Structure formats: C-alpha cells, structure tokens
Amino acid sequence: MPTSTIGPTARILRLLDLLQSRPTWSGTELAERLGVTTRSVRRDVERLRELGYPVRAEHGAGGGYQLGVGRRLPPLLLDDEEAIAVAVCLRLAAGGTVEGLGEAAVRTLAKLDQVLPARLRSQVEAIHRSTVTLDSQTPSVDATILLTVARAVRETERISFSYSAPRGRSERRVEPYRLVATGRRWYLLAYDLDREDWRTFRLDRVSLVRTGGWRFRPREAPDAAEYVRRSITQSGYEHIAKVRITAPRHDVEQVIPASVGTLTADGRRHTILEAGGNDLRWIALHLGALPWDIKVLDPPELIEVMRDTAARLARATA
C-alpha cells in the first residue's frame, strides 16, 4: 500500500500542480505520484473542490480527473519557468505595451513580486534589462519603483523619495493613495505631509523610494483620475486655452487623449476643450491641426496668435 511522505497540505498542493500540468489524470496515476491510495486521492480532490477548484471526475475507460473551468479564478501554482514568464509579460504590460492592462498588470505584478524567490527575481530583472521595445521617447518608469509604490498604496504605508521637478530636486514624504496611468506615463496621487496638501507626482521623476513601515489612516481623497487629469493638463501652465470644437465628445476623444486636455460635452454636437501650455504659438498650431471647426473662447490673446499663424501659413502657400 502506498505511503505518502508529505503532509496533507503539501499533498493537496502537489495534487493541484499535477492537475494543472496536463488535461487528464487517472486515479491510479495520481495515487502513484502522490504515494497514497486512490481513496486518499478522492478525499484530496474533495478538499480542492471545497477550496473552489472545479475538479471533474469521469468514470470508465478514458476517464479520470480533470481541472475544469469554474465561476471564479482560484489561486494558481506556477513552476519557476512559468513564474518568470508571467512576471516578464506583466512588466511589459505595465509599461503600456498592452492597451488597457497597465494598472491591472501593476497590481498583479506587485502580488507576484512579493512572493517571488530572489533567484527568480534576478532572472526577471536580467530579461527586463536586456529587452528593448520600439516605442515613443516617453521616459520609462523603473519597475522596482513602480512595484514599491504600488505595494505602499495597497498597504497604506508612508513613503519618502527624491523628486526631480523642472524647478529642481526635492525630498518628499507622502501618503500614497492611487497610481494613475495616462498613455505611457505613470502618476502618483499622494498627500504631501510637509506641504499638507494633495500632490501629483510623475513616477519617471521619482528616485530613491524608501518605506519606513509607518502605516496611515486613509483621508478623504479626491477622485484620482480627475485630479491627475487636471494637474497634467492645466496646473502649472502659463496659459489655459478654452475652445469649442464642432464635434461630439465621443469623436473628439478618439483624437485628443486625456493626458492632453479636459473634454466636456457641450450639447450633442459640440465639445469644450481646456488645455494648458506655456507658448500660445504652439497651442495655436495644435488647435489648427484638429480636423474640425473650432471657436476660441479664452484667452483673448490666443485669438490674435491664431490670426497671425493663419496669415503666415497663407503666405507660405501663396
């Protein structure tokens, strides 16, 4: 009679690993692999079902045990190669190479990285460093910083870091609340403890992130997506342009991303665009490139700049 040399919990995990490794196993095969009787296999299968794993059992020739599809996703067991493959793919997705998966990839990668053995983590880092993607010139975010901040957000843990802004470098102590992805950039919405106010930080400008183990009680926070949107499209700019576009908001959203400006529906056929900039000439050129008729609402100086720009363009084609 087979005798198992491992405990019940380890045996169930081993059984789950076997069921994930190929489509179907007979009871006899599983018993031999686990060193137990077929009766013990049946008991362990029932325990897996109680934990939410949909294990099917078919009797007769060609039958056996099979891991099926359930109503929810139970935990998965990954071997070394599978864990490395998943971590590498998640890092690429977190970088924006897969549309719409950035935030979910970071959350998943934070969970995986927390339990990934050091030897596997070093292999993932090596693959990530040696991988080059053909993309825009948008500054990349260090994966380690992204993971550290993501874990701090999840654990409501204070962090400190060095921040390089256009006006110089500074040290910040914050309560991190949300990570927001816009295009290929990552932003952190956090409560700045020294300035006693909410702030938005570009993660590609963050370095030397430190966690001291201090937990905080969450404050009433603003809507992260809207706060970051307004911070990056209007705050800190010398000029705020406001124009009415002769097109429905749904159509305008396909051309103007959220990281460029704030879009508000103005009836069914018009859209109000608000966007910041430090040079009215550049604002005029970008507005002139839109494929719809527009009307400048503010500031008045932009109207003159656009007239001058239109005149120069007309002379260039005369």
Tab-separated table of C-alpha atoms in Angstrom:
chain	number	residue	atom	x	y	z
A	1	MET	CA	0.000	0.000	0.000
A	2	PRO	CA	1.448	3.449	-0.951
A	3	THR	CA	2.625	5.622	1.892
A	4	SER	CA	2.876	9.392	1.475
A	5	THR	CA	5.999	11.049	2.876
A	6	ILE	CA	4.487	14.556	2.807
A	7	GLY	CA	1.780	16.197	4.895
A	8	PRO	CA	-1.856	16.662	3.807
A	9	THR	CA	-1.480	20.348	2.856
A	10	ALA	CA	1.651	19.778	0.808
A	11	ARG	CA	-0.003	16.780	-0.834
A	12	ILE	CA	-3.029	18.837	-1.889
A	13	LEU	CA	-0.750	21.480	-3.400
A	14	ARG	CA	1.153	18.754	-5.217
A	15	LEU	CA	-2.147	17.325	-6.481
A	16	LEU	CA	-3.154	20.759	-7.777
A	17	ASP	CA	0.202	21.092	-9.518
A	18	LEU	CA	-0.298	17.741	-11.232
A	19	LEU	CA	-3.834	18.598	-12.352
A	20	GLN	CA	-2.546	21.846	-13.883
A	21	SER	CA	0.289	20.114	-15.728
A	22	ARG	CA	-1.840	18.047	-18.146
A	23	PRO	CA	-5.532	17.675	-19.132
A	24	THR	CA	-6.454	14.334	-17.523
A	25	TRP	CA	-5.077	12.014	-14.830
A	26	SER	CA	-6.394	8.636	-13.768
A	27	GLY	CA	-6.905	7.988	-10.061
A	28	THR	CA	-4.209	5.305	-10.143
A	29	GLU	CA	-1.654	7.641	-11.726
A	30	LEU	CA	-2.299	10.322	-9.151
A	31	ALA	CA	-2.076	7.837	-6.318
A	32	GLU	CA	1.300	6.615	-7.572
A	33	ARG	CA	2.654	10.144	-7.967
A	34	LEU	CA	1.475	11.181	-4.506
A	35	GLY	CA	2.330	7.953	-2.713
A	36	VAL	CA	-1.197	7.411	-1.385
A	37	THR	CA	-4.214	5.238	-2.093
A	38	THR	CA	-6.885	6.112	-4.671
A	39	ARG	CA	-9.253	6.672	-1.750
A	40	SER	CA	-6.928	9.378	-0.402
A	41	VAL	CA	-6.862	10.924	-3.869
A	42	ARG	CA	-10.668	11.140	-3.815
A	43	ARG	CA	-10.570	12.863	-0.409
A	44	ASP	CA	-7.938	15.346	-1.598
A	45	VAL	CA	-9.993	16.096	-4.704
A	46	GLU	CA	-12.966	16.914	-2.467
A	47	ARG	CA	-10.783	19.299	-0.441
A	48	LEU	CA	-9.755	21.071	-3.648
A	49	ARG	CA	-13.415	21.425	-4.614
A	50	GLU	CA	-14.186	22.939	-1.195
A	51	LEU	CA	-11.437	25.498	-1.877
A	52	GLY	CA	-13.090	26.496	-5.152
A	53	TYR	CA	-11.204	24.373	-7.673
A	54	PRO	CA	-13.616	22.784	-10.187
A	55	VAL	CA	-12.178	19.250	-10.431
A	56	ARG	CA	-14.196	16.988	-12.725
A	57	ALA	CA	-14.231	13.220	-12.361
A	58	GLU	CA	-15.243	10.900	-15.225
A	59	HIS	CA	-15.587	7.150	-14.730
A	60	GLY	CA	-14.878	4.346	-17.160
A	61	ALA	CA	-12.238	3.797	-19.857
A	62	GLY	CA	-10.540	7.023	-20.820
A	63	GLY	CA	-11.914	8.802	-17.776
A	64	GLY	CA	-10.112	10.372	-14.880
A	65	TYR	CA	-9.681	13.646	-13.033
A	66	GLN	CA	-9.604	16.955	-14.868
A	67	LEU	CA	-9.266	20.559	-13.683
A	68	GLY	CA	-12.198	22.420	-15.200
A	69	VAL	CA	-13.451	25.983	-15.531
A	70	GLY	CA	-15.311	27.452	-12.557
A	71	ARG	CA	-17.236	30.614	-11.764
A	72	ARG	CA	-14.235	32.373	-10.243
A	73	LEU	CA	-10.469	32.167	-10.622
A	74	PRO	CA	-8.843	30.159	-7.808
A	75	PRO	CA	-5.145	30.558	-6.936
A	76	LEU	CA	-2.699	29.107	-9.457
A	77	LEU	CA	0.522	27.209	-8.853
A	78	LEU	CA	3.404	28.200	-11.125
A	79	ASP	CA	6.742	26.475	-11.635
A	80	ASP	CA	9.939	28.534	-11.989
A	81	GLU	CA	9.756	28.990	-15.762
A	82	GLU	CA	6.052	29.893	-15.655
A	83	ALA	CA	6.579	32.441	-12.874
A	84	ILE	CA	9.399	34.114	-14.826
A	85	ALA	CA	7.302	34.206	-17.999
A	86	VAL	CA	4.315	35.753	-16.199
A	87	ALA	CA	6.461	38.360	-14.419
A	88	VAL	CA	8.199	39.406	-17.658
A	89	CYS	CA	4.882	39.724	-19.513
A	90	LEU	CA	3.372	41.730	-16.662
A	91	ARG	CA	6.307	44.138	-16.685
A	92	LEU	CA	5.847	44.725	-20.401
A	93	ALA	CA	2.104	45.252	-19.895
A	94	ALA	CA	2.763	47.628	-17.012
A	95	GLY	CA	4.946	49.654	-19.351
A	96	GLY	CA	1.975	50.274	-21.596
A	97	THR	CA	2.709	47.809	-24.403
A	98	VAL	CA	-0.747	46.251	-23.968
A	99	GLU	CA	-3.554	48.800	-24.089
A	100	GLY	CA	-5.786	48.905	-21.011
A	101	LEU	CA	-3.718	46.463	-18.927
A	102	GLY	CA	-1.315	48.852	-17.208
A	103	GLU	CA	-2.959	49.239	-13.794
A	104	ALA	CA	-4.120	45.611	-13.583
A	105	ALA	CA	-0.613	44.465	-14.542
A	106	VAL	CA	0.959	46.532	-11.772
A	107	ARG	CA	-1.438	45.163	-9.138
A	108	THR	CA	-0.801	41.592	-10.253
A	109	LEU	CA	2.944	42.109	-10.541
A	110	ALA	CA	3.059	43.560	-7.020
A	111	LYS	CA	1.433	40.399	-5.659
A	112	LEU	CA	3.739	38.109	-7.636
A	113	ASP	CA	6.886	40.067	-6.819
A	114	GLN	CA	6.099	39.845	-3.097
A	115	VAL	CA	6.417	36.051	-3.120
A	116	LEU	CA	8.894	35.594	-5.971
A	117	PRO	CA	12.140	33.945	-4.752
A	118	ALA	CA	15.267	36.097	-5.058
A	119	ARG	CA	16.836	33.777	-7.641
A	120	LEU	CA	13.790	34.107	-9.902
A	121	ARG	CA	13.502	37.840	-9.328
A	122	SER	CA	17.095	38.305	-10.544
A	123	GLN	CA	16.292	36.348	-13.721
A	124	VAL	CA	13.250	38.534	-14.386
A	125	GLU	CA	15.396	41.661	-13.879
A	126	ALA	CA	18.020	40.333	-16.297
A	127	ILE	CA	15.437	39.637	-19.008
A	128	HIS	CA	13.797	43.014	-18.448
A	129	ARG	CA	17.105	44.879	-18.743
A	130	SER	CA	18.019	43.082	-21.944
A	131	THR	CA	14.638	43.713	-23.600
A	132	VAL	CA	14.221	46.725	-25.859
A	133	THR	CA	10.848	47.914	-27.138
A	134	LEU	CA	10.275	50.204	-30.084
A	135	ASP	CA	8.088	52.956	-28.690
A	136	SER	CA	7.927	56.699	-28.189
A	137	GLN	CA	10.501	58.796	-26.376
A	138	THR	CA	8.353	58.959	-23.251
A	139	PRO	CA	10.598	58.476	-20.172
A	140	SER	CA	10.285	54.987	-18.732
A	141	VAL	CA	9.479	54.192	-15.108
A	142	ASP	CA	11.816	51.980	-13.109
A	143	ALA	CA	9.946	48.723	-12.472
A	144	THR	CA	11.268	48.453	-8.914
A	145	ILE	CA	9.987	51.939	-8.072
A	146	LEU	CA	6.617	51.145	-9.643
A	147	LEU	CA	6.286	47.968	-7.575
A	148	THR	CA	7.416	49.636	-4.341
A	149	VAL	CA	4.888	52.443	-4.738
A	150	ALA	CA	2.123	50.007	-5.737
A	151	ARG	CA	2.707	47.951	-2.591
A	152	ALA	CA	2.733	51.099	-0.452
A	153	VAL	CA	-0.623	52.146	-1.932
A	154	ARG	CA	-2.082	48.724	-1.205
A	155	GLU	CA	-0.654	48.542	2.331
A	156	THR	CA	-1.456	52.231	3.170
A	157	GLU	CA	2.201	52.763	4.065
A	158	ARG	CA	4.005	56.114	4.076
A	159	ILE	CA	6.910	56.539	1.674
A	160	SER	CA	9.633	59.107	1.074
A	161	PHE	CA	11.542	59.736	-2.153
A	162	SER	CA	13.608	62.180	-4.158
A	163	TYR	CA	11.655	64.085	-6.795
A	164	SER	CA	13.165	65.847	-9.810
A	165	ALA	CA	10.832	68.614	-10.989
A	166	PRO	CA	11.575	71.379	-13.526
A	167	ARG	CA	12.356	73.705	-10.608
A	168	GLY	CA	14.877	71.316	-9.050
A	169	ARG	CA	15.177	68.243	-6.848
A	170	SER	CA	13.402	67.916	-3.503
A	171	GLU	CA	12.756	65.308	-0.824
A	172	ARG	CA	9.103	64.357	-0.319
A	173	ARG	CA	7.247	62.491	2.440
A	174	VAL	CA	3.807	61.350	1.328
A	175	GLU	CA	0.816	59.122	1.954
A	176	PRO	CA	0.364	57.331	-1.401
A	177	TYR	CA	-3.258	56.857	-2.496
A	178	ARG	CA	-3.571	55.892	-6.153
A	179	LEU	CA	-1.488	55.140	-9.234
A	180	VAL	CA	-2.896	56.575	-12.459
A	181	ALA	CA	-1.711	55.591	-15.946
A	182	THR	CA	-2.140	58.007	-18.857
A	183	GLY	CA	-0.768	56.798	-22.169
A	184	ARG	CA	2.760	55.634	-21.353
A	185	ARG	CA	3.208	57.744	-18.207
A	186	TRP	CA	2.506	56.816	-14.584
A	187	TYR	CA	1.393	59.321	-11.947
A	188	LEU	CA	1.013	59.017	-8.188
A	189	LEU	CA	-1.726	60.837	-6.315
A	190	ALA	CA	-0.493	61.347	-2.756
A	191	TYR	CA	-0.963	63.546	0.286
A	192	ASP	CA	2.220	65.554	0.807
A	193	LEU	CA	2.885	65.588	4.561
A	194	ASP	CA	5.212	68.611	4.516
A	195	ARG	CA	3.007	70.750	2.259
A	196	GLU	CA	-0.213	69.477	3.867
A	197	ASP	CA	-1.986	69.153	0.549
A	198	TRP	CA	-2.650	66.739	-2.293
A	199	ARG	CA	0.020	66.456	-4.976
A	200	THR	CA	0.578	64.613	-8.248
A	201	PHE	CA	3.991	63.057	-8.985
A	202	ARG	CA	5.334	61.683	-12.261
A	203	LEU	CA	6.926	58.332	-11.437
A	204	ASP	CA	9.675	58.725	-14.043
A	205	ARG	CA	10.892	61.673	-11.940
A	206	VAL	CA	10.857	59.664	-8.686
A	207	SER	CA	14.002	58.019	-7.289
A	208	LEU	CA	15.320	56.554	-4.040
A	209	VAL	CA	11.932	55.396	-2.752
A	210	ARG	CA	12.034	54.451	0.931
A	211	THR	CA	9.424	52.731	3.097
A	212	GLY	CA	9.742	53.025	6.851
A	213	GLY	CA	6.908	50.712	7.842
A	214	TRP	CA	4.667	53.583	9.044
A	215	ARG	CA	1.016	52.912	8.227
A	216	PHE	CA	-1.515	55.713	7.829
A	217	ARG	CA	-5.264	56.049	8.140
A	218	PRO	CA	-6.714	56.961	4.711
A	219	ARG	CA	-8.047	60.510	4.381
A	220	GLU	CA	-10.998	61.583	2.283
A	221	ALA	CA	-9.320	61.742	-1.114
A	222	PRO	CA	-10.293	63.490	-4.363
A	223	ASP	CA	-11.154	61.464	-7.453
A	224	ALA	CA	-7.712	60.246	-8.550
A	225	ALA	CA	-8.311	60.159	-12.303
A	226	GLU	CA	-9.917	63.605	-12.440
A	227	TYR	CA	-7.333	65.171	-10.107
A	228	VAL	CA	-4.413	63.846	-12.145
A	229	ARG	CA	-6.098	64.818	-15.406
A	230	ARG	CA	-6.463	68.441	-14.326
A	231	SER	CA	-2.975	68.528	-12.832
A	232	ILE	CA	-1.269	67.433	-16.031
A	233	THR	CA	-3.451	69.382	-18.488
A	234	GLN	CA	-3.875	72.719	-16.688
A	235	SER	CA	-1.953	73.169	-13.421
A	236	GLY	CA	1.417	74.860	-13.671
A	237	TYR	CA	0.948	76.266	-17.200
A	238	GLU	CA	1.172	79.941	-18.078
A	239	HIS	CA	-1.853	79.816	-20.383
A	240	ILE	CA	-5.095	77.803	-20.262
A	241	ALA	CA	-6.821	77.570	-23.622
A	242	LYS	CA	-10.568	77.007	-23.835
A	243	VAL	CA	-12.142	76.268	-27.230
A	244	ARG	CA	-15.430	74.923	-28.570
A	245	ILE	CA	-14.998	72.088	-31.090
A	246	THR	CA	-17.701	71.362	-33.640
A	247	ALA	CA	-17.825	67.613	-32.995
A	248	PRO	CA	-19.400	65.253	-30.431
A	249	ARG	CA	-17.276	64.430	-27.417
A	250	HIS	CA	-17.081	60.750	-28.398
A	251	ASP	CA	-15.410	61.676	-31.694
A	252	VAL	CA	-13.035	64.181	-30.106
A	253	GLU	CA	-11.901	61.616	-27.511
A	254	GLN	CA	-10.586	59.439	-30.332
A	255	VAL	CA	-8.131	62.201	-31.311
A	256	ILE	CA	-7.347	64.071	-28.080
A	257	PRO	CA	-6.178	61.813	-25.203
A	258	ALA	CA	-6.996	62.561	-21.573
A	259	SER	CA	-3.362	63.495	-20.931
A	260	VAL	CA	-3.655	66.472	-23.321
A	261	GLY	CA	-6.762	68.251	-22.115
A	262	THR	CA	-10.129	68.094	-20.386
A	263	LEU	CA	-13.114	67.400	-22.656
A	264	THR	CA	-16.671	68.385	-21.728
A	265	ALA	CA	-19.735	67.727	-23.854
A	266	ASP	CA	-21.460	70.947	-24.976
A	267	GLY	CA	-24.726	69.584	-26.262
A	268	ARG	CA	-24.827	66.688	-28.707
A	269	ARG	CA	-22.726	68.255	-31.449
A	270	HIS	CA	-20.073	70.296	-29.652
A	271	THR	CA	-17.247	69.713	-27.175
A	272	ILE	CA	-15.384	72.122	-24.889
A	273	LEU	CA	-11.618	71.555	-24.707
A	274	GLU	CA	-9.499	73.018	-21.896
A	275	ALA	CA	-5.748	72.546	-22.124
A	276	GLY	CA	-2.678	74.240	-20.714
A	277	GLY	CA	0.534	75.426	-22.349
A	278	ASN	CA	3.383	77.873	-21.929
A	279	ASP	CA	3.549	79.039	-25.554
A	280	LEU	CA	0.435	80.346	-27.305
A	281	ARG	CA	2.024	79.749	-30.717
A	282	TRP	CA	2.351	76.035	-30.060
A	283	ILE	CA	-1.209	75.919	-28.736
A	284	ALA	CA	-2.398	77.635	-31.929
A	285	LEU	CA	-0.568	75.142	-34.141
A	286	HIS	CA	-2.015	72.141	-32.298
A	287	LEU	CA	-5.534	73.564	-32.413
A	288	GLY	CA	-5.153	74.346	-36.098
A	289	ALA	CA	-4.246	70.725	-36.771
A	290	LEU	CA	-7.569	69.432	-35.412
A	291	PRO	CA	-9.867	68.006	-38.115
A	292	TRP	CA	-12.893	70.087	-37.005
A	293	ASP	CA	-14.005	73.694	-36.904
A	294	ILE	CA	-13.189	75.383	-33.606
A	295	LYS	CA	-14.007	78.643	-31.820
A	296	VAL	CA	-11.596	80.135	-29.292
A	297	LEU	CA	-13.333	81.074	-26.043
A	298	ASP	CA	-10.312	82.012	-23.945
A	299	PRO	CA	-7.822	83.634	-23.627
A	300	PRO	CA	-8.321	86.613	-25.961
A	301	GLU	CA	-4.585	86.672	-26.771
A	302	LEU	CA	-4.899	83.246	-28.390
A	303	ILE	CA	-7.283	84.645	-30.986
A	304	GLU	CA	-4.660	87.139	-32.185
A	305	VAL	CA	-1.955	84.484	-32.231
A	306	MET	CA	-4.137	82.177	-34.330
A	307	ARG	CA	-4.906	85.004	-36.797
A	308	ASP	CA	-1.205	85.709	-37.151
A	309	THR	CA	-0.454	81.992	-37.570
A	310	ALA	CA	-3.165	81.625	-40.217
A	311	ALA	CA	-1.805	84.627	-42.128
A	312	ARG	CA	1.740	83.231	-42.127
A	313	LEU	CA	0.513	79.830	-43.306
A	314	ALA	CA	-1.472	81.503	-46.091
A	315	ARG	CA	1.637	83.425	-47.225
A	316	ALA	CA	3.634	80.193	-47.241
A	317	THR	CA	1.236	78.699	-49.812
A	318	ALA	CA	0.853	81.846	-51.979
